[in-house]
XYZ file of C-alpha atoms in Angstrom:
686
model
C -26.229 -18.441 13.662
C -25.013 -15.353 15.512
C -24.325 -11.985 13.928
C -25.053 -12.048 10.213
C -28.067 -14.153 9.320
C -29.164 -15.803 6.113
C -31.716 -13.972 4.016
C -33.576 -14.614 0.793
C -31.876 -11.859 -1.205
C -28.338 -13.079 -0.526
C -28.182 -16.790 0.295
C -24.439 -16.536 0.971
C -24.590 -13.688 3.487
C -23.729 -16.143 6.256
C -20.199 -16.337 4.839
C -19.588 -12.780 6.085
C -19.447 -14.203 9.628
C -15.645 -14.225 9.690
C -14.888 -16.707 12.464
C -18.117 -18.731 12.390
C -17.172 -22.414 12.383
C -19.496 -23.219 9.499
C -17.871 -20.506 7.385
C -14.367 -21.618 8.374
C -15.218 -25.251 7.598
C -16.474 -24.083 4.204
C -13.135 -22.337 3.606
C -11.034 -25.271 4.850
C -12.808 -27.657 2.509
C -11.931 -25.486 -0.471
C -8.370 -25.007 0.735
C -7.992 -28.777 0.641
C -9.209 -28.927 -2.960
C -6.818 -26.140 -3.974
C -3.950 -27.837 -2.182
C -4.576 -31.145 -3.915
C -4.869 -29.562 -7.354
C -2.118 -26.929 -7.288
C 0.143 -27.494 -4.262
C 0.847 -31.179 -4.783
C 2.967 -30.928 -7.941
C 6.759 -31.110 -8.044
C 6.767 -27.833 -9.943
C 4.847 -26.118 -7.127
C 7.224 -27.533 -4.527
C 10.226 -26.260 -6.480
C 8.736 -22.774 -6.926
C 7.702 -22.549 -3.293
C 11.154 -23.622 -2.110
C 12.926 -21.124 -4.367
C 10.637 -18.249 -3.394
C 11.017 -19.065 0.292
C 14.787 -19.251 -0.094
C 14.712 -15.786 -1.688
C 12.602 -14.340 1.128
C 14.814 -15.977 3.766
C 18.107 -15.186 2.012
C 20.682 -13.734 4.393
C 22.352 -11.873 1.515
C 19.311 -9.827 0.491
C 19.369 -6.116 1.270
C 18.459 -5.243 4.840
C 16.620 -2.037 3.968
C 17.147 0.496 6.765
C 15.049 3.284 8.190
C 17.142 6.212 9.375
C 16.548 7.955 12.678
C 19.493 10.237 13.347
C 22.657 8.202 13.977
C 20.776 4.898 13.892
C 19.672 2.737 10.993
C 16.768 0.506 12.013
C 15.752 -2.650 10.160
C 13.097 -5.336 10.440
C 14.479 -8.670 9.256
C 12.985 -12.064 8.519
C 14.829 -15.215 7.564
C 14.523 -18.978 7.993
C 15.624 -18.864 11.621
C 13.428 -15.870 12.419
C 10.185 -16.258 10.435
C 8.389 -13.655 12.552
C 11.365 -11.362 12.429
C 13.953 -9.325 14.298
C 13.774 -5.595 14.979
C 17.332 -4.320 15.142
C 19.561 -1.320 14.551
C 23.118 -0.374 13.680
C 25.177 2.688 12.773
C 25.729 3.923 9.230
C 29.437 3.134 9.492
C 28.702 -0.467 10.412
C 25.921 -0.797 7.858
C 28.273 0.266 5.071
C 30.503 -2.759 5.765
C 29.975 -6.242 4.313
C 29.079 -7.615 7.754
C 27.152 -5.019 9.777
C 26.993 -5.458 13.534
C 23.282 -5.493 14.309
C 21.979 -4.754 17.763
C 18.853 -6.911 18.081
C 16.167 -5.030 19.982
C 13.186 -7.392 19.704
C 13.014 -11.031 18.596
C 9.353 -11.366 17.558
C 9.536 -15.177 17.440
C 10.768 -15.344 21.016
C 8.195 -12.761 22.082
C 5.343 -14.669 20.440
C 6.393 -17.884 22.136
C 6.747 -16.208 25.529
C 3.387 -14.464 25.226
C 1.552 -17.378 23.632
C 0.406 -14.990 20.877
C 0.520 -15.094 17.089
C 2.390 -11.791 16.904
C 3.097 -10.137 13.563
C 5.325 -7.055 13.508
C 3.393 -3.838 12.931
C 6.151 -1.237 13.334
C 7.512 1.103 15.996
C 7.226 4.760 16.997
C 10.622 5.751 18.414
C 10.924 8.712 20.780
C 13.373 11.225 19.346
C 15.932 12.601 19.809
C 16.883 10.371 22.755
C 15.725 7.105 21.099
C 15.513 5.467 24.504
C 11.833 4.522 24.300
C 9.503 3.240 21.579
C 5.868 2.306 21.194
C 5.737 -1.101 19.514
C 2.787 -2.052 17.293
C 2.020 -5.787 17.445
C -0.653 -7.401 15.293
C -2.376 -10.692 15.957
C -2.112 -12.736 12.782
C -1.415 -9.765 10.516
C -4.550 -7.715 11.192
C -4.512 -3.930 10.835
C -5.580 -3.629 14.459
C -2.592 -3.682 16.818
C -1.671 -3.924 20.480
C 0.477 -0.961 21.590
C 3.272 -1.630 24.110
C 6.043 0.611 25.381
C 9.599 -0.667 24.997
C 12.844 0.453 26.658
C 15.619 0.502 24.051
C 18.333 0.739 26.708
C 17.307 -2.373 28.670
C 15.789 -4.214 25.633
C 12.655 -4.934 27.644
C 8.967 -4.105 27.483
C 7.760 -1.938 30.340
C 4.769 -3.142 32.329
C 1.704 -0.891 32.564
C 1.900 -1.124 36.343
C 5.366 0.440 36.069
C 3.971 3.456 34.264
C 4.205 2.242 30.662
C 1.897 3.362 27.916
C -0.243 0.427 26.776
C -3.278 0.000 24.537
C -5.248 -3.186 23.847
C -5.997 -4.308 20.296
C -7.522 -1.556 18.164
C -6.817 0.530 15.062
C -4.967 3.082 17.163
C -2.997 6.218 16.304
C -0.127 7.165 18.625
C 2.516 9.891 18.477
C 5.128 11.112 20.943
C 4.999 14.677 22.237
C 7.712 14.139 24.835
C 8.957 11.286 27.005
C 5.885 11.451 29.217
C 3.158 12.549 26.817
C 1.464 11.064 23.767
C -1.185 12.035 21.312
C -3.555 9.091 21.139
C -6.555 8.049 19.118
C -8.047 4.630 19.802
C -11.189 2.773 20.781
C -12.119 4.684 23.929
C -15.491 2.955 24.087
C -18.881 3.278 22.375
C -19.015 6.171 19.924
C -15.262 6.810 19.881
C -14.661 5.330 16.417
C -15.762 6.569 13.028
C -18.076 4.581 10.801
C -14.898 3.348 9.085
C -13.594 1.894 12.359
C -10.779 4.406 12.919
C -10.251 6.882 15.792
C -12.785 9.717 15.929
C -11.280 11.434 18.975
C -7.731 12.724 19.534
C -6.503 12.994 23.128
C -3.373 14.064 24.972
C -2.310 11.254 27.315
C 0.151 11.852 30.150
C 2.240 9.136 31.721
C 0.960 7.846 35.035
C -2.668 8.650 34.264
C -5.457 6.351 33.156
C -6.429 6.436 29.509
C -9.901 7.474 30.609
C -8.357 10.635 32.094
C -6.609 11.651 28.849
C -7.449 15.174 27.729
C -9.606 15.434 24.626
C -8.087 17.860 22.127
C -10.450 17.273 19.204
C -13.518 15.270 18.225
C -14.505 14.490 14.666
C -17.818 13.234 13.367
C -18.900 9.601 12.983
C -18.966 10.015 9.201
C -15.310 11.106 9.092
C -12.702 8.539 8.127
C -10.273 9.274 10.975
C -8.764 11.869 13.311
C -5.114 12.178 14.262
C -2.867 14.598 16.138
C 0.901 14.947 16.099
C 3.904 17.016 17.100
C 6.651 18.473 14.897
C 9.750 18.582 17.107
C 12.015 20.611 14.779
C 13.955 22.902 17.175
C 12.773 26.463 16.842
C 9.820 25.426 14.674
C 7.902 23.155 17.072
C 4.266 22.688 16.090
C 1.294 20.682 17.256
C -0.921 19.660 14.365
C -4.208 17.920 13.727
C -5.566 15.990 10.738
C -9.282 15.464 10.290
C -9.985 13.228 7.297
C -13.572 13.909 6.318
C -13.281 11.262 3.620
C -10.471 9.266 2.037
C -9.276 12.190 -0.098
C -10.234 15.273 1.908
C -8.411 16.310 5.059
C -8.594 19.426 7.190
C -5.227 20.365 8.702
C -5.003 22.563 11.802
C -2.097 23.968 13.806
C -2.193 24.734 17.530
C -1.604 28.443 18.158
C -2.201 30.264 21.453
C -4.124 27.315 22.807
C -6.509 27.096 19.835
C -6.559 24.982 16.696
C -6.199 27.186 13.597
C -7.416 25.651 10.364
C -5.014 25.904 7.425
C -7.262 27.291 4.694
C -5.817 25.144 1.938
C -7.925 22.897 -0.333
C -8.996 19.880 1.687
C -8.129 17.526 -1.182
C -4.548 18.867 -1.374
C -1.474 17.290 0.213
C -0.156 19.728 2.839
C 3.334 19.659 4.288
C 5.703 22.062 6.017
C 9.364 22.363 6.894
C 10.636 25.142 9.096
C 8.644 28.142 7.804
C 7.939 26.726 4.342
C 4.383 25.593 3.633
C 4.037 23.133 0.724
C 0.710 22.415 -0.978
C 0.394 19.794 -3.695
C -2.882 20.318 -5.545
C -5.299 17.671 -6.735
C -7.744 20.153 -8.209
C -7.352 23.643 -9.652
C -6.860 26.413 -7.056
C -6.698 30.211 -7.175
C -5.409 31.316 -3.740
C -4.633 34.887 -4.844
C -4.354 36.297 -8.325
C -2.861 33.167 -9.907
C -4.637 29.947 -10.836
C -2.603 26.771 -10.390
C -3.227 23.456 -12.153
C -3.904 20.093 -10.482
C -0.658 18.299 -9.733
C 1.258 21.526 -9.014
C 3.465 21.821 -5.932
C 3.171 25.286 -4.369
C 5.218 26.971 -1.672
C 4.771 29.997 0.591
C 5.798 31.230 4.037
C 3.566 29.503 6.574
C 3.475 32.471 8.947
C 2.490 34.849 6.151
C -0.200 32.377 5.086
C -1.609 32.197 8.623
C -1.647 35.998 8.650
C -3.782 36.046 5.518
C -1.195 36.084 2.740
C -2.065 34.069 -0.355
C 0.974 34.519 -2.604
C 2.316 31.143 -3.714
C 5.133 30.095 -6.021
C 4.889 26.929 -8.134
C 7.889 24.683 -7.534
C 6.518 22.051 -9.910
C 3.939 22.252 -12.685
C 2.873 19.029 -14.447
C 2.583 18.490 -18.188
C 0.874 15.830 -20.295
C 3.682 13.336 -19.672
C 5.190 14.307 -16.309
C 3.778 14.156 -12.785
C 5.135 14.730 -9.293
C 5.490 11.390 -7.552
C 6.863 12.531 -4.166
C 9.079 15.048 -2.401
C 11.232 15.257 0.701
C 13.563 17.579 2.564
C 17.189 17.268 3.451
C 18.476 19.862 5.910
C 18.916 22.509 3.209
C 17.271 21.199 0.041
C 13.978 19.907 -1.318
C 14.177 16.823 -3.573
C 11.345 16.184 -6.026
C 10.745 12.756 -7.557
C 8.877 12.864 -10.856
C 7.420 10.329 -13.267
C 7.633 10.945 -17.007
C 5.629 8.239 -18.751
C 6.263 6.105 -15.630
C 10.027 6.745 -15.769
C 11.673 8.266 -12.679
C 13.366 11.680 -12.637
C 14.596 14.047 -9.925
C 14.985 17.746 -9.238
C 16.812 19.432 -6.353
C 15.384 22.775 -5.219
C 17.237 25.039 -2.827
C 15.709 28.073 -1.066
C 17.902 31.131 -0.719
C 17.739 34.897 -0.207
C 17.106 35.411 -3.938
C 14.484 32.687 -4.257
C 14.667 29.057 -5.268
C 17.457 27.593 -7.367
C 17.097 24.327 -9.271
C 19.587 21.585 -10.070
C 19.415 18.031 -11.349
C 19.964 14.698 -9.690
C 20.901 11.804 -11.955
C 17.748 10.186 -13.359
C 16.858 6.561 -12.808
C 17.956 4.099 -15.501
C 15.294 3.434 -18.150
C 12.646 0.765 -17.523
C 13.329 0.994 -13.806
C 12.275 3.090 -10.832
C 14.260 4.900 -8.169
C 13.050 6.262 -4.859
C 14.689 8.695 -2.459
C 14.768 7.271 1.059
C 16.137 7.958 4.523
C 15.890 11.715 4.426
C 16.428 13.059 7.923
C 16.532 16.870 7.797
C 16.849 17.222 11.566
C 19.840 14.971 12.182
C 20.966 13.698 8.776
C 22.188 16.858 7.075
C 21.878 16.709 3.286
C 22.447 12.963 3.086
C 19.939 10.492 1.671
C 19.721 7.061 0.066
C 18.494 5.917 -3.331
C 16.769 2.609 -3.986
C 16.814 1.544 -7.639
C 15.038 -1.490 -9.068
C 13.852 -2.869 -12.389
C 11.743 -5.811 -13.494
C 14.820 -7.932 -14.238
C 17.406 -5.878 -12.346
C 17.869 -6.665 -8.647
C 17.582 -3.759 -6.243
C 20.565 -1.505 -5.613
C 20.816 0.703 -2.511
C 23.020 3.775 -2.861
C 24.205 6.447 -0.441
C 24.417 10.054 -1.525
C 24.183 13.682 -0.481
C 23.128 16.773 -2.380
C 26.030 17.821 -4.572
C 27.852 14.502 -4.226
C 27.989 11.417 -6.438
C 26.082 8.369 -5.262
C 27.993 5.313 -4.068
C 26.679 1.759 -3.908
C 25.920 0.581 -0.390
C 24.236 -2.745 -1.068
C 23.376 -4.837 -4.109
C 20.678 -7.503 -3.963
C 21.457 -10.843 -5.614
C 19.622 -12.079 -8.702
C 17.063 -14.791 -7.983
C 16.157 -15.856 -11.504
C 17.922 -16.183 -14.823
C 17.126 -12.956 -16.681
C 19.379 -13.730 -19.649
C 17.578 -12.607 -22.772
C 14.578 -11.211 -20.876
C 13.760 -7.676 -22.015
C 11.448 -4.890 -20.884
C 9.433 -2.857 -23.373
C 6.844 -0.125 -22.931
C 3.778 0.199 -25.126
C 0.629 2.316 -25.137
C -2.901 1.028 -25.665
C -5.820 3.213 -26.695
C -8.752 3.098 -24.300
C -12.408 3.455 -25.302
C -12.339 7.249 -24.952
C -9.065 7.639 -26.862
C -6.767 7.902 -23.814
C -3.274 6.453 -24.246
C -2.635 3.901 -21.480
C 0.988 2.816 -20.868
C 2.016 -0.696 -19.990
C 5.241 -2.653 -19.577
C 5.920 -6.022 -21.229
C 8.612 -8.280 -19.760
C 9.496 -11.342 -21.867
C 12.362 -13.256 -23.410
C 13.515 -11.736 -26.677
C 12.885 -15.079 -28.386
C 9.189 -14.549 -27.645
C 8.973 -11.606 -30.016
C 6.687 -12.475 -32.900
C 5.266 -15.527 -31.128
C 2.113 -15.215 -29.000
C 2.641 -16.881 -25.647
C 1.230 -17.342 -22.145
C 1.022 -13.962 -20.445
C 0.095 -12.703 -16.969
C -1.184 -9.149 -16.756
C -1.154 -7.253 -13.463
C -3.107 -4.098 -12.589
C -4.499 -1.978 -9.769
C -5.936 1.383 -10.851
C -7.080 3.085 -7.668
C -6.389 5.478 -4.787
C -3.752 7.398 -6.786
C -1.248 4.574 -6.271
C 1.397 4.428 -9.008
C 2.592 1.051 -10.251
C 6.240 1.428 -11.199
C 8.898 -1.149 -12.167
C 9.958 -3.480 -9.370
C 12.139 -6.595 -9.357
C 10.047 -9.625 -10.304
C 11.626 -12.118 -7.933
C 8.788 -14.621 -7.489
C 7.245 -14.119 -10.970
C 10.723 -14.370 -12.451
C 11.321 -17.789 -10.940
C 7.836 -19.199 -11.313
C 6.770 -17.626 -14.627
C 9.378 -15.759 -16.690
C 11.966 -18.541 -16.500
C 9.346 -20.976 -17.781
C 8.748 -18.906 -20.893
C 5.880 -16.775 -19.655
C 5.395 -13.065 -20.333
C 4.593 -10.569 -17.566
C 2.688 -7.307 -18.142
C 2.166 -4.347 -15.801
C -0.686 -2.027 -16.836
C -0.660 1.616 -15.669
C -4.399 2.239 -15.884
C -6.353 5.270 -14.716
C -7.258 5.413 -11.063
C -3.570 5.253 -10.206
C -1.157 8.162 -9.847
C 1.217 7.581 -12.755
C 0.213 10.886 -14.378
C -0.704 12.790 -11.253
C -4.023 13.428 -9.506
C -6.036 13.823 -12.705
C -5.074 10.269 -13.734
C -6.719 9.243 -10.474
C -9.794 11.467 -10.514
C -10.515 10.391 -14.096
C -11.658 7.034 -12.664
C -13.397 8.155 -9.468
C -16.969 7.196 -8.624
C -19.188 7.431 -11.725
C -16.048 7.348 -13.888
C -14.826 4.027 -12.483
C -15.596 2.327 -15.753
C -12.569 4.065 -17.284
C -10.156 1.999 -15.181
C -11.871 -1.174 -16.361
C -11.907 0.004 -19.966
C -8.184 0.836 -19.741
C -7.312 -2.650 -18.514
C -9.457 -4.256 -21.209
C -7.804 -2.017 -23.813
C -4.365 -3.233 -22.759
C -5.591 -6.838 -22.992
C -6.811 -6.256 -26.538
C -3.603 -4.436 -27.458
C -1.522 -7.380 -26.278
C -3.447 -9.619 -28.672
C -3.283 -7.092 -31.515
C 0.505 -6.861 -31.146
C 0.829 -10.655 -31.263
C 2.143 -10.861 -27.709
C -0.538 -13.316 -26.575
C -3.988 -14.705 -27.371
C -7.128 -14.446 -25.210
C -7.007 -18.096 -24.149
C -3.387 -17.669 -23.012
C -3.818 -14.308 -21.274
C -4.160 -14.318 -17.491
C -4.923 -11.385 -15.203
C -4.186 -10.832 -11.532
C -4.856 -8.133 -8.958
C -5.460 -7.663 -5.257
C -7.610 -5.429 -3.040
C -8.843 -2.674 -5.369
C -7.096 -4.721 -8.047
C -9.270 -7.622 -6.902
C -12.324 -5.541 -7.763
C -10.716 -4.953 -11.149
C -10.388 -8.722 -11.585
C -14.010 -9.258 -10.621
C -15.081 -6.830 -13.325
C -12.800 -8.488 -15.879
C -14.471 -11.804 -15.057
C -18.037 -10.556 -15.340
C -17.749 -7.829 -17.999
C -14.824 -8.911 -20.200
C -14.604 -12.704 -19.802
C -13.814 -13.273 -23.477
C -10.489 -11.412 -23.115
C -8.893 -13.797 -20.607
C -7.970 -17.427 -20.195
C -7.596 -17.317 -16.379
C -7.930 -14.826 -13.514
C -6.443 -14.578 -10.019
C -8.437 -12.349 -7.668
C -6.779 -11.643 -4.290
C -8.166 -10.036 -1.096
C -10.826 -8.409 -3.273
C -13.776 -6.093 -3.025
C -16.603 -7.750 -4.971
C -19.943 -7.063 -3.309
C -20.108 -3.324 -3.889
C -23.647 -3.208 -2.540
C -22.342 -3.921 0.955
C -18.652 -2.967 0.855
C -19.230 0.206 2.896
C -20.793 -1.835 5.723
C -17.833 -4.194 6.111
C -14.716 -3.347 8.160
C -12.894 -0.307 6.702
C -15.187 -0.141 3.684
C -16.888 3.093 4.716
C -13.569 4.908 4.292
C -13.598 4.206 0.538
C -16.909 5.865 -0.290
C -14.952 8.814 -1.726
C -13.304 6.404 -4.190
C -16.285 4.316 -5.293
C -19.427 6.151 -4.218
C -22.132 5.419 -1.640
C -24.368 2.470 -2.571
C -27.011 3.746 -0.135
C -27.559 6.762 -2.381
C -29.748 5.687 -5.318
C -27.992 7.994 -7.767
C -24.593 6.509 -6.823
C -25.752 2.916 -6.614
C -27.032 3.421 -10.161
C -23.465 3.488 -11.515
C -21.927 1.133 -8.945
C -24.584 -1.469 -9.745
C -23.471 -1.452 -13.371
C -20.156 -3.093 -12.500
C -20.371 -4.602 -8.980
C -19.139 -8.150 -9.730
C -21.272 -9.926 -7.147
C -24.449 -8.449 -8.642
C -23.393 -8.862 -12.274
C -22.670 -12.514 -12.884
C -24.422 -13.737 -16.023
C -25.392 -17.441 -16.124
C -25.511 -17.280 -19.924
C -21.903 -16.134 -20.410
C -18.828 -18.306 -20.278
C -16.221 -17.266 -17.705
C -12.537 -18.133 -17.563
C -11.297 -20.199 -14.600
C -10.717 -18.073 -11.517
C -8.701 -18.481 -8.318
C -10.034 -16.374 -5.431
C -7.644 -15.878 -2.495
C -8.184 -14.030 0.770
C -7.302 -14.074 4.469
C -9.452 -14.689 7.519
C -7.452 -12.079 9.433
C -7.852 -9.355 6.821
C -9.554 -6.607 8.828
C -9.364 -4.091 5.996
C -11.113 -5.810 3.068
C -13.624 -8.291 4.474
C -13.003 -11.939 3.463
C -16.741 -12.241 2.896
C -16.276 -10.634 -0.529
C -14.185 -13.516 -1.833
C -16.113 -16.178 0.064
C -19.489 -15.107 -1.277
C -18.249 -14.699 -4.839
C -16.753 -18.177 -4.790
C -19.992 -19.634 -3.442
C -22.042 -17.774 -6.050
C -19.827 -18.944 -8.904
C -19.937 -22.499 -7.584
C -23.739 -22.356 -7.554
C -23.581 -21.443 -11.250
C -21.287 -24.408 -11.999
C -18.340 -22.141 -12.852
C -14.723 -23.263 -12.761
C -13.660 -21.601 -9.528
C -11.018 -22.342 -6.917
C -10.877 -20.711 -3.502
C -8.023 -20.346 -1.022
C -8.205 -18.643 2.369
C -5.210 -18.126 4.617
C -6.523 -18.432 8.157
C -4.213 -15.558 9.116
C -2.146 -13.082 7.181
C -3.967 -9.741 7.217
C -4.632 -7.663 4.121
C -1.381 -8.771 2.512
C -2.730 -12.317 2.519
C 0.327 -13.725 4.330
C 1.809 -13.206 7.792
C 5.317 -14.591 7.262
C 7.720 -15.633 4.529
C 6.489 -19.216 4.369
C 2.893 -18.112 3.820
C 4.019 -15.567 1.238
C 6.000 -18.209 -0.646
C 3.071 -20.633 -0.594
C 0.638 -18.061 -1.979
C 3.039 -16.861 -4.688
C 3.792 -20.404 -5.830
C 0.077 -21.185 -5.783
C -0.753 -18.249 -8.055
C 1.834 -19.143 -10.691
C 1.096 -22.861 -10.552
C -2.527 -21.947 -11.276
C -1.479 -19.795 -14.233
C 0.898 -22.490 -15.483
C -1.840 -25.105 -15.502
C -4.429 -22.787 -17.001
C -2.371 -20.906 -19.603
C 0.585 -23.138 -20.445
C -1.016 -26.552 -20.127
C -4.636 -25.701 -20.815
C -5.921 -27.674 -17.819
C -8.915 -25.439 -17.208
C -11.509 -27.835 -15.822
C -12.117 -28.096 -12.089
């Protein structure tokens, strides 16, 4: 067998060989078993059809991305499963029947090229918007092929005609002008970091070979990635460079007088600028001058004064025990802050002026929902923006607004399940160390006082906040059938700012697991469910969470779904992008760090003497971020211990597990059919 070989310490190591025929045959055999057990029922067929109809629905909101006068949209439906990239004007978009100008038909392109293209996005040259670099993925992988596209002729430009083109790689591209790009890609041996991302940033001029591109910066192999870019704001043009030394630490430099000048801000801070304002959002305490600022604060100063040695900052936002800064963005004349107070959205509008900053309010999001500010375009959009509001049972609403003006509804998504009588509540569980952990419960009001089948979802990593979102597929396949849905806001996420995240980093990872287990116990204590009727689901880092629930807290759950997971934490840093997450989990090659990782790594912590709940493991062959070997090997190990385990592998689909609407519908229906059989019907045997 080529590549990875069998060894005595890990008899399933051969399953890490992604495209080896023996490994694929192993996966196909288990797919067949899963299909026969869960995808052959009438209930599955109904759920799959309804979910697919929702994803393909022509009346759903076509969410736009604003670039000056144009609103761009990527659209999939039944006739275009791979999708259409298109654009329109705001005036047309605001009508009931917008006139879309289709730029690229990905289905037609895939057929013409004989490729399994999945849309990966576009980098549009501004302000002219006559050219774009199109990112095309084979089968949904993170790696993309980069091709230049002419938006006036609606045609790709051939490399022999002077087009920019890059073969498949995890590339980074950014326009400087119509004939120049910043590029980071696989330039050959040694040009990538240990994480598989660009290590070298170059300036590439049209009409020259990639090999002749001018190197502007080189990072180290142990860095996560390097990237360069250009801020085109008239009168404030800046070339900038990001060097990510690990997942959470980045050095930012600006080009001045032909040299890169390092911004001497904390490397773990988020750094941003607009015109001459420098914004720094702290993740750890910082004393730049005479004042000490707390983690989670957003600071501002004049960027030119800072480069000249000034260190006087003003705090535009300071967190408290309940409130964190979720995001921020500029209109032409204002800064809009989005906050979370106990996972409820709020807004502030800050305006710089000759006498300092003034503060005003923007209407808060409705309770038990979340609202995001989108389509800010300070260069060409004035003070206009859009708001996207959604709740667990409330379909998404898209509104148009501007600072100082009332918001008006642009689009309203239809409802896809019957939410009559279904309510959302928020509770707090107490974790092992006394920390209050919030979670949402979504159930029919008739379920109050009666324990019932419940699915609990969690993530808890990388400072990613889990906020309310419309439960389209779970609503149809679970809530309508009498199930309860729970979203747990455990540590490791960003719901309470950076300290909520750092509280579960590395040797403190156990806190995220303890938080999730605490919510599970609290659900039982409140009479919402019972352990045998409580299911848990999570993907990626949430898949690791599920692996730990299986091996450390099996008595709390009646069934588990573990999707695109990390599970073998002894080898995660050696597989695909795994090295980039050492700052999150620790380095298993360091004995002192493996000491705490080894305490929870699911693949190394199965116990033949403990009973485990049934588990469905799902992954994708084409996931080039989290290696499918994690799920494959765990399934094989559990099978060898005579556990009740099912395994499904999408042969394409990337890290999301699905490459088109049909695959997404199949996987969603599969998950809830599994939970229905396990938790509602009690059919737990293989």
